[in-house]
mmCIF file of C-alpha atoms and ligand atoms in Angstrom:
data_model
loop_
_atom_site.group_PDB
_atom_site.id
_atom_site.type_symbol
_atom_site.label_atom_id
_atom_site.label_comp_id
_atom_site.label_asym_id
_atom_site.label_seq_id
_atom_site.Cartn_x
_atom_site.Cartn_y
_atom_site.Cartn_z
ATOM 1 C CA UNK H 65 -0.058 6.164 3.448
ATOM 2 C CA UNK H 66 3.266 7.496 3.463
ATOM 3 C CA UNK H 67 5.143 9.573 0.552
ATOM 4 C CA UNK H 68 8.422 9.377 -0.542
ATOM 5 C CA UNK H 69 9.374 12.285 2.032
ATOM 6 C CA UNK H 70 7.451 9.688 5.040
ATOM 7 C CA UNK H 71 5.297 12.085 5.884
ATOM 8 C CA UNK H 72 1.602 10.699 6.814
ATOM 9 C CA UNK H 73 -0.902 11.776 4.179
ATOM 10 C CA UNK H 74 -4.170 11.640 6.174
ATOM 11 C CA UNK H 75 -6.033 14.596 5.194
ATOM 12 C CA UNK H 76 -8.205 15.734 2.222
ATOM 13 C CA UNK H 77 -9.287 18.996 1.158
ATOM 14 C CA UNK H 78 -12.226 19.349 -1.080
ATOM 15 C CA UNK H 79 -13.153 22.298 -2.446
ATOM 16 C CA UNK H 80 -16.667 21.953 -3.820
ATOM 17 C CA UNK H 81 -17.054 25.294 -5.982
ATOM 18 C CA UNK H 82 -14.950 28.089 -7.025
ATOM 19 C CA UNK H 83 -18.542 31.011 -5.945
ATOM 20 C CA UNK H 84 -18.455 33.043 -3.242
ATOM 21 C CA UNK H 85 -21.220 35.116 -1.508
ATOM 22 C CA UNK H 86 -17.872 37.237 -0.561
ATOM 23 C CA UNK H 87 -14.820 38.888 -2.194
ATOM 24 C CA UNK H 88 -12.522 38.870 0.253
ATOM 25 C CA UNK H 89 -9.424 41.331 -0.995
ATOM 26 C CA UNK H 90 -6.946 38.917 -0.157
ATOM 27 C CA UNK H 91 -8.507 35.840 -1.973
ATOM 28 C CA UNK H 92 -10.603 37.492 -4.921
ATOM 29 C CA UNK H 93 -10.512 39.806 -7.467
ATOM 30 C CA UNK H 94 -13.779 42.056 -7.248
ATOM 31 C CA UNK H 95 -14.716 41.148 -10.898
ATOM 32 C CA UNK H 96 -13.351 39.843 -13.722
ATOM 33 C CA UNK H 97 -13.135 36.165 -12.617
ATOM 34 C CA UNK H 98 -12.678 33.072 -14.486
ATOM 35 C CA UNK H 99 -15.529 30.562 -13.239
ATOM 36 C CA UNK H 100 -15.361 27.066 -13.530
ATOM 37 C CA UNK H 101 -17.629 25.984 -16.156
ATOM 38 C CA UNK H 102 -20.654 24.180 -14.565
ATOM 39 C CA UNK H 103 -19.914 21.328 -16.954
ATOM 40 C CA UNK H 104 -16.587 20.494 -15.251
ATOM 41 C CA UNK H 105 -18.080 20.489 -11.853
ATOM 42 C CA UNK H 106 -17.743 17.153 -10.396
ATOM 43 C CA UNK H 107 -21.269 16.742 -9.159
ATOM 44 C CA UNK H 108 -21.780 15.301 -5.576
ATOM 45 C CA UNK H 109 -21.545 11.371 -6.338
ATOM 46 C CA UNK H 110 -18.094 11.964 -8.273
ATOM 47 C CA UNK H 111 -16.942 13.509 -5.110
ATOM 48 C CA UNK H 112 -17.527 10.768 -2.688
ATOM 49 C CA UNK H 113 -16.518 8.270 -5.043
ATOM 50 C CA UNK H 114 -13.031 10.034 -5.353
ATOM 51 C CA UNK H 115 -13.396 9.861 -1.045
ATOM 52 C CA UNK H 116 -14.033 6.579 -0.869
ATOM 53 C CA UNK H 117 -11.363 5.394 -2.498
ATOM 54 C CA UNK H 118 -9.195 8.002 -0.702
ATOM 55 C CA UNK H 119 -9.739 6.741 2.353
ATOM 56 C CA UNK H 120 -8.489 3.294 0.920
ATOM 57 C CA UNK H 121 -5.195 5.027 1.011
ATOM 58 C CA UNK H 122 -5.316 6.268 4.615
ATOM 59 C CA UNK H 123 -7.647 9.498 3.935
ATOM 60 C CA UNK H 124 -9.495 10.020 7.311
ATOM 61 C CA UNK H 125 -9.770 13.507 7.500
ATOM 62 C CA UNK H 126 -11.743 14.998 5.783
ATOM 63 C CA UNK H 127 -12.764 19.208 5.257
ATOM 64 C CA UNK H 128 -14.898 20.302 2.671
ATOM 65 C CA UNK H 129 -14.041 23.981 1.702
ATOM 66 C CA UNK H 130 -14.379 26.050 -1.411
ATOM 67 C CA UNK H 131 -14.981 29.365 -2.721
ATOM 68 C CA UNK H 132 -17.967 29.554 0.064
ATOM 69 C CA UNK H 133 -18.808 25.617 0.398
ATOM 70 C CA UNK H 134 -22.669 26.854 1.468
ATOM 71 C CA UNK H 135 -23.128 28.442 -1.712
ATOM 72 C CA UNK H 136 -22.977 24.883 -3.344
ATOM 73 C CA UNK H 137 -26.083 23.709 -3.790
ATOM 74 C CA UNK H 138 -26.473 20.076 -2.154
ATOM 75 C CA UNK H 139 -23.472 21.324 0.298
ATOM 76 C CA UNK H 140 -25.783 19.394 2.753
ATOM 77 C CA UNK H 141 -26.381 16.419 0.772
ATOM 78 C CA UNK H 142 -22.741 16.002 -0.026
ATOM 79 C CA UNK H 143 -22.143 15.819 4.436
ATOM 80 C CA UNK H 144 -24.564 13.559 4.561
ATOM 81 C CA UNK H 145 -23.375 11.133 1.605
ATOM 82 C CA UNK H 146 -19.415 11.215 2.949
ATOM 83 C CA UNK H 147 -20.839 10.950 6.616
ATOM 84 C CA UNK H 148 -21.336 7.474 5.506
ATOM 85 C CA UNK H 149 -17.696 6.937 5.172
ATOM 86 C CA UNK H 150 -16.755 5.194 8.355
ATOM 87 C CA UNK H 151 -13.136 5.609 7.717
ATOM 88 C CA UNK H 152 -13.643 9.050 7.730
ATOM 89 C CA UNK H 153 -12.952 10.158 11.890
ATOM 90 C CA UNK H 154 -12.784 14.079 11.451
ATOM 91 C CA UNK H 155 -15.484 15.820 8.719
ATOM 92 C CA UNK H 156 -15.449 19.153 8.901
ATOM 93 C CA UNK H 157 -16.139 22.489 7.177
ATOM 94 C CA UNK H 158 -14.277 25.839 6.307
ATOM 95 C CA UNK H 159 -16.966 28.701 5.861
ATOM 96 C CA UNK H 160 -17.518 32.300 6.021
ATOM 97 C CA UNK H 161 -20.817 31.682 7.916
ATOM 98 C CA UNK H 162 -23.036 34.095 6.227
ATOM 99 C CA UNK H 163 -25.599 31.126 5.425
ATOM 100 C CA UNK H 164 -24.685 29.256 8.821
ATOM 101 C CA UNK H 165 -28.091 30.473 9.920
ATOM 102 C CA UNK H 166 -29.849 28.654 7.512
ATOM 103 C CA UNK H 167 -27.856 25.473 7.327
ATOM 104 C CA UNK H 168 -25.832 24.909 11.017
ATOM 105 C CA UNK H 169 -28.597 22.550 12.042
ATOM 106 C CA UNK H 170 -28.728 20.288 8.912
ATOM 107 C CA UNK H 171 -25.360 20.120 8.572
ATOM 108 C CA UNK H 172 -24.871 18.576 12.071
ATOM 109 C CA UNK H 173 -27.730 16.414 11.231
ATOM 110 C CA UNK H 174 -26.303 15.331 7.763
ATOM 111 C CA UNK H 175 -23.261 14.093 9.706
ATOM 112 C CA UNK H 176 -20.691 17.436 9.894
ATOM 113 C CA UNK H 177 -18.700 17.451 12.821
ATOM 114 C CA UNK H 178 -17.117 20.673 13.212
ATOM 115 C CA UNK H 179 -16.655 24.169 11.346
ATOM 116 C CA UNK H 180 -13.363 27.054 10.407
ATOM 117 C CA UNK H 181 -15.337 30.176 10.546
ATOM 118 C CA UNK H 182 -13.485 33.196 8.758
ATOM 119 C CA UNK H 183 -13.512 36.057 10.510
ATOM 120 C CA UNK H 184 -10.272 38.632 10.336
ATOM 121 C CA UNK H 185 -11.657 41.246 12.388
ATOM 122 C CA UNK H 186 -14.837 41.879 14.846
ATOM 123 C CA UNK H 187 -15.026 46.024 13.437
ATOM 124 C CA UNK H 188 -18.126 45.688 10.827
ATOM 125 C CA UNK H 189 -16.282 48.870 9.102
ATOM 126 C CA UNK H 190 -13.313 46.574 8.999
ATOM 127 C CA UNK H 191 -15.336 43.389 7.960
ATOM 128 C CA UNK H 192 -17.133 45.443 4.950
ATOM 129 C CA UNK H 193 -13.714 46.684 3.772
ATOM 130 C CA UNK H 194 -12.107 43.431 3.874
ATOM 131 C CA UNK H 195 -14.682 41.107 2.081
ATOM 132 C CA UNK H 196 -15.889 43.867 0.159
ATOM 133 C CA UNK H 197 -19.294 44.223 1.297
ATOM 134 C CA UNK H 198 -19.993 41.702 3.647
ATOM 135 C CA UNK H 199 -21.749 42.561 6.951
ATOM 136 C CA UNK H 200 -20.565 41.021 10.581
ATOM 137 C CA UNK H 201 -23.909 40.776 12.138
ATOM 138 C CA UNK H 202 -24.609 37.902 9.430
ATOM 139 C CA UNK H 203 -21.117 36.106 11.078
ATOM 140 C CA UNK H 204 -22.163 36.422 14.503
ATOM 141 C CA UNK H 205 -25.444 35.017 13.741
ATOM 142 C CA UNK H 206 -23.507 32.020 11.770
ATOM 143 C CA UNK H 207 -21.188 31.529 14.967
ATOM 144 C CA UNK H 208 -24.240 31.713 17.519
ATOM 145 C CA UNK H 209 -26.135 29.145 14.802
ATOM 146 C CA UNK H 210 -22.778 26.931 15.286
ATOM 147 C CA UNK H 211 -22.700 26.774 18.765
ATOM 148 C CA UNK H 212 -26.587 26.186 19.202
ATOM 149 C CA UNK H 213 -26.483 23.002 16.460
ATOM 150 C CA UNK H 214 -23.401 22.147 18.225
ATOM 151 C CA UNK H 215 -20.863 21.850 15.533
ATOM 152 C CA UNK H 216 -17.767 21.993 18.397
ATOM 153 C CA UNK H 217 -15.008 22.861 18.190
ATOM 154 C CA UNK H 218 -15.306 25.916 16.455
ATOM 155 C CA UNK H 219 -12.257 27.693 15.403
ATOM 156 C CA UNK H 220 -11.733 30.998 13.789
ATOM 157 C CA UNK H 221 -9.524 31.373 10.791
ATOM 158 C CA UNK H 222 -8.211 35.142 11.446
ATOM 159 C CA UNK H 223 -6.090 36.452 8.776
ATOM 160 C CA UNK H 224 -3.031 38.771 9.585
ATOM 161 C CA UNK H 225 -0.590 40.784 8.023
ATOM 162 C CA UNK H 226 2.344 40.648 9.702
ATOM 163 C CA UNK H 227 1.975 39.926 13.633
ATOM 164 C CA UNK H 228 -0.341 38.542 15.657
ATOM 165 C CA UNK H 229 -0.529 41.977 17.827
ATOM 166 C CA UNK H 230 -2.094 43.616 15.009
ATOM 167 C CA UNK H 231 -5.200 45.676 16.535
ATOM 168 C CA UNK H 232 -7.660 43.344 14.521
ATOM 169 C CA UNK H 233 -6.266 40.104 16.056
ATOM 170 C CA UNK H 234 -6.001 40.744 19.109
ATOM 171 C CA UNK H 235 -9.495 41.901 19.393
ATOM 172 C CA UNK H 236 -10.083 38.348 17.070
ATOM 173 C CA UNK H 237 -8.525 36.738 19.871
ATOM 174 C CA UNK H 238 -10.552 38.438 22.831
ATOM 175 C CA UNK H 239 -13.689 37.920 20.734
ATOM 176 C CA UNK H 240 -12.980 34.158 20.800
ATOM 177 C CA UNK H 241 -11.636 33.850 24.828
ATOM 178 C CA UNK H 242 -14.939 34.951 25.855
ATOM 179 C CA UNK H 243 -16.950 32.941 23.042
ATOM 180 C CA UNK H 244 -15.420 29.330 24.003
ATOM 181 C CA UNK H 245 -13.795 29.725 20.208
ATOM 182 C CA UNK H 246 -10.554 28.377 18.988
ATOM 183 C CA UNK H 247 -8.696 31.046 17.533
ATOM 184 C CA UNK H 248 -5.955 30.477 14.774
ATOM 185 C CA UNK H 249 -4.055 32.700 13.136
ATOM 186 C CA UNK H 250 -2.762 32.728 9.708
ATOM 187 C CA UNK H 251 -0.511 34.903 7.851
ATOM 188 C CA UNK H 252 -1.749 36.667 4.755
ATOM 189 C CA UNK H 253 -0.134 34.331 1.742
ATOM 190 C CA UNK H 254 1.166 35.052 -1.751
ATOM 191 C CA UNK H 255 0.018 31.791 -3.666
ATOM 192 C CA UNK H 256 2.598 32.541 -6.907
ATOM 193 C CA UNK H 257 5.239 33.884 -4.709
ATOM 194 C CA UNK H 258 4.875 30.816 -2.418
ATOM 195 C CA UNK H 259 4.928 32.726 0.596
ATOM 196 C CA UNK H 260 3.683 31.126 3.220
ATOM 197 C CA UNK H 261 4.198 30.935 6.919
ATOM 198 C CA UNK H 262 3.431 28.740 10.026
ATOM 199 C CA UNK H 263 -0.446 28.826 11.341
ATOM 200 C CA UNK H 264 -0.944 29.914 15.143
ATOM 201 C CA UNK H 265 -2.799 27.721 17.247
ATOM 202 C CA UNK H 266 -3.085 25.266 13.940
ATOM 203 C CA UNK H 267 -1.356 23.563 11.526
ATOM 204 C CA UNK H 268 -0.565 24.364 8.011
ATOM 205 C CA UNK H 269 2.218 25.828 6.501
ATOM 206 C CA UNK H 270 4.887 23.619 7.669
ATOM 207 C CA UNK H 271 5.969 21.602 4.862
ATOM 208 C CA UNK H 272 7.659 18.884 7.067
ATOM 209 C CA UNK H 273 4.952 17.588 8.229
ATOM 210 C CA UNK H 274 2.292 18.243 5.536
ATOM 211 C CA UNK H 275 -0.511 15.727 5.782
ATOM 212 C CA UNK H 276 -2.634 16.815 3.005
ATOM 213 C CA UNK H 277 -3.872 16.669 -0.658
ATOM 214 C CA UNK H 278 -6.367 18.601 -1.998
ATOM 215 C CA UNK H 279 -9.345 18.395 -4.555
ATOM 216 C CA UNK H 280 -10.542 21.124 -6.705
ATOM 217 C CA UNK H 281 -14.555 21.402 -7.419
ATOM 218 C CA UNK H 282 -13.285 20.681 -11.135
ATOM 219 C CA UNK H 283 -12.024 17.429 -10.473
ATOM 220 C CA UNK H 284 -8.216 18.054 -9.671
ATOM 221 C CA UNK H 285 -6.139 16.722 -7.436
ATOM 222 C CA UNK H 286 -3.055 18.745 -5.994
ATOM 223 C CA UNK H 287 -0.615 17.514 -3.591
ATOM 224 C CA UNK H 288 0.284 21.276 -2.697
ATOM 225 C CA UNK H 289 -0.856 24.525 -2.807
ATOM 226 C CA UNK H 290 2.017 25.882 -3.876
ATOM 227 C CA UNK H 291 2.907 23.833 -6.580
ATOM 228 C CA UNK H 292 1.284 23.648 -10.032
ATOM 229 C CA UNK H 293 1.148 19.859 -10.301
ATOM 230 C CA UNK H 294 -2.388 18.324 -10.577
ATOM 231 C CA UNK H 295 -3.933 15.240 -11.615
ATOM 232 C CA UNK H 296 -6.850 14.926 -13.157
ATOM 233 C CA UNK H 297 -9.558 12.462 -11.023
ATOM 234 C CA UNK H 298 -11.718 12.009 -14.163
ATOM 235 C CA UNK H 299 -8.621 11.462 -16.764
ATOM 236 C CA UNK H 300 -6.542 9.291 -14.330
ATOM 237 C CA UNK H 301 -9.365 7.891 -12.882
ATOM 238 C CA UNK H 302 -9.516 8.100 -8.317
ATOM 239 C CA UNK H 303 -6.781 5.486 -7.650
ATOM 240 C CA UNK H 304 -4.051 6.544 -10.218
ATOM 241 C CA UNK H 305 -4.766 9.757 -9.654
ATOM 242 C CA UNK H 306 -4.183 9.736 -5.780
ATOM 243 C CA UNK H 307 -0.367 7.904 -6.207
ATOM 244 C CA UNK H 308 0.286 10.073 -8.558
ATOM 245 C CA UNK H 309 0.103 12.697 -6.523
ATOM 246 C CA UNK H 310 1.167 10.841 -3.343
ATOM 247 C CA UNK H 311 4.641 9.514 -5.280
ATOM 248 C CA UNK H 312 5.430 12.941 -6.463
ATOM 249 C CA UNK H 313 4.229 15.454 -3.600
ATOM 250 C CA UNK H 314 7.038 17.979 -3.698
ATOM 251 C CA UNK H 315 8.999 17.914 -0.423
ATOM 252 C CA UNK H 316 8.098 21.761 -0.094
ATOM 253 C CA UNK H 317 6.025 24.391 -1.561
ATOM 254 C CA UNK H 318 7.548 26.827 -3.835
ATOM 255 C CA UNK H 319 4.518 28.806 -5.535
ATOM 256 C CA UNK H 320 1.729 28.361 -7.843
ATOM 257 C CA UNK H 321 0.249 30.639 -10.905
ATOM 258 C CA UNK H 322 -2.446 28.287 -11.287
ATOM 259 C CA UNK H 323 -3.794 27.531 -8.106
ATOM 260 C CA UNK H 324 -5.851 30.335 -6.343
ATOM 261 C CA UNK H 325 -7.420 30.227 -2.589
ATOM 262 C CA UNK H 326 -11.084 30.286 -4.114
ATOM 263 C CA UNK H 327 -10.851 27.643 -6.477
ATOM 264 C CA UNK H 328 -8.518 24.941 -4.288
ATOM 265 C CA UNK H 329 -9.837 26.588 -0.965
ATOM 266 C CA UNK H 330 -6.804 27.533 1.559
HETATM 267 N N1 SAM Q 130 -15.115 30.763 1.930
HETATM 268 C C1 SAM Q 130 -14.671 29.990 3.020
HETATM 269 C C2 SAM Q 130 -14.034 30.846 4.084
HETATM 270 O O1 SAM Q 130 -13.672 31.984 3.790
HETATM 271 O O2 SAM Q 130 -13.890 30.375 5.199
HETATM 272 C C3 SAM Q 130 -13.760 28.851 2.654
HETATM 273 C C4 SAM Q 130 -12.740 29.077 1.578
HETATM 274 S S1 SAM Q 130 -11.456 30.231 1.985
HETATM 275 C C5 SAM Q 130 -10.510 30.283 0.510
HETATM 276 C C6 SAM Q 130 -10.493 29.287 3.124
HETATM 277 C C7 SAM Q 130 -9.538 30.056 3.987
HETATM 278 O O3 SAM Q 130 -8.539 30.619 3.179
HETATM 279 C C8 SAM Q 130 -10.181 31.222 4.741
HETATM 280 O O4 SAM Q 130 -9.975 31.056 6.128
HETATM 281 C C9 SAM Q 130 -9.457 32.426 4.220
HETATM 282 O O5 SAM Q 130 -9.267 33.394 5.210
HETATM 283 C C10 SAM Q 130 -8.152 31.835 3.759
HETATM 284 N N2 SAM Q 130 -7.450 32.647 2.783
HETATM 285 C C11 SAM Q 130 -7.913 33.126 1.605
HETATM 286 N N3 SAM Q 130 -6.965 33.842 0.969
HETATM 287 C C12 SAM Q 130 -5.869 33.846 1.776
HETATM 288 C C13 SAM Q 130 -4.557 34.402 1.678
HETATM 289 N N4 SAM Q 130 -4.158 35.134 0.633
HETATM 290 N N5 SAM Q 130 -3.701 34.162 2.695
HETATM 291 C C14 SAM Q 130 -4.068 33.415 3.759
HETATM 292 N N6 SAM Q 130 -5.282 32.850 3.903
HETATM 293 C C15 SAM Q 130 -6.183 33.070 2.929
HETATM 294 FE FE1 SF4 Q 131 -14.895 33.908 -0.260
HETATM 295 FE FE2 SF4 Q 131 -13.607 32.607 1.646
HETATM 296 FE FE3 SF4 Q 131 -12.254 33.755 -0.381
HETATM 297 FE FE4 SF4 Q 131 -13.436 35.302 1.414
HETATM 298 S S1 SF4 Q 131 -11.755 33.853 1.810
HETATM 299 S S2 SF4 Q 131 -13.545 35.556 -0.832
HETATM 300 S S3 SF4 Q 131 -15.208 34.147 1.949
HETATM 301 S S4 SF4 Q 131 -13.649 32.061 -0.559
#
């Protein structure tokens, strides 16, 4: 469906818990963090209720994302319930990979097509720094458990500061040339600043031609992540909620203080 800027709104974002097995220093604070209240937690059958009657609306993309969407329990479950959605012609998931190992080969068998694997620099010194702890070995395993279950194509999400000649991504971008991986490049945002810039070798941060909405693991839906307007699926109920954010998606992002990239998901 189109909104009132005609631009094509095909693509939902669901974030399906606000956890991670990470803390990446861009995206988290080490400690201190406000969790979502299990309560509020729309459990797996709200969620593909509020799909279903997205896709009435033109919804056929779909990428389930989080926090770390694998440290959901029933993460598999869920693929497998909106695989069911025929409407639905790209399902896909954003993850760090750590528990790829364990899950790349249900999750193609549930129904996912494809995964975003994180990955913002191939030093494990590097790796520990930037997420804080977590080791690289467990990635490369996750990619290798991607490519053997077959979830193609596999792109890398590869953070960067300023350039895309930073030492880090270019060695991203190497790593990927001689992996059969998609590489894409995105620069480090500031959520309440809105500062945001174009994605390499994706799409995203191009307000013009934003195609997406997103849904938060409590239930909200936000026509932009750099915005603070959200409707609430279980107030509003799926169908009001999704024109009310289609009729007033703002025609471009200008910053947030209440939406962060672990609880709407990037
Ligand atoms: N945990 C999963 C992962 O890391 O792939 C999915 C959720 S994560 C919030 C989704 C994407 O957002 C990741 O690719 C991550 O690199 C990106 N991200 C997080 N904080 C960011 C920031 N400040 N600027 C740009 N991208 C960011
Ligand atoms: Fe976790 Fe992903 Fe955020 Fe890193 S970017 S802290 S892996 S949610």
């Amino acid at each position: 469906m189109l909104d009132r800027f005609n631009r094509e709104i095909n693509y939902l974002r669901i974030s399906i818990t606000d956890r991670c097995n990470l803390r990446c220093v861009y995206c988290m604070p080490e400690e201190g963090i406000k969790l979502i209240d299990h309560r509020s937690i729309l459990s797996l059958e709200e969620i593909t209720e509020f799909t279903k009657c997205a896709v009435k609306i033109g919804i056929n993309k779909v990428r389930i994302t989080g926090g770390e969407p694998l440290a959901r329990k029933g993460a598999v479950n869920l693929v497998r319930m909106l695989a069911e959605i025929k409407e639905i012609k790209d399902l896909s998931m954003t993850t760090n990979a750590i528990l790829l190992p364990k899950y790349a080969r249900e999750l193609k068998e549930a129904g996912l097509m494809r995964v975003n694997i994180s990955l913002d620099t191939i030093d494990p010194d590097r790796y520990r720094a930037i997420t804080r702890g977590g080791e690289i070995t467990d990635v490369f395993n996750g990619i290798t458990a991607a490519i053997e279950a077959g979830l193609f194509p596999i792109k890398i999400n590869c953070v960067i500061k300023k350039s895309i000649n930073e030492p880090d991504a270019v060695a991203v971008k190497k790593y990927c040339d001689a992996n059969g991986l998609t590489a894409r490049f995105i620069y480090e945002m500031d959520i309440e600043k809105g500062e945001f810039g174009i994605v390499h070798g994706g799409s995203g941060g191009d307000c013009e031609n934003c195609n997406r909405l997103r849904l938060t693991s409590d239930g909200l839906l936000k026509p932009c992540l750099f915005s603070d307007l959200s409707f609430d699926v279980r107030k509003f109920g799926c169908e009001q909620a999704l024109k009310l954010a289609l009729e007033q998606k703002p025609k471009c992002g200008v910053g947030s203080t209440s939406n962060k990239f672990y609880n709407v998901g990037g």
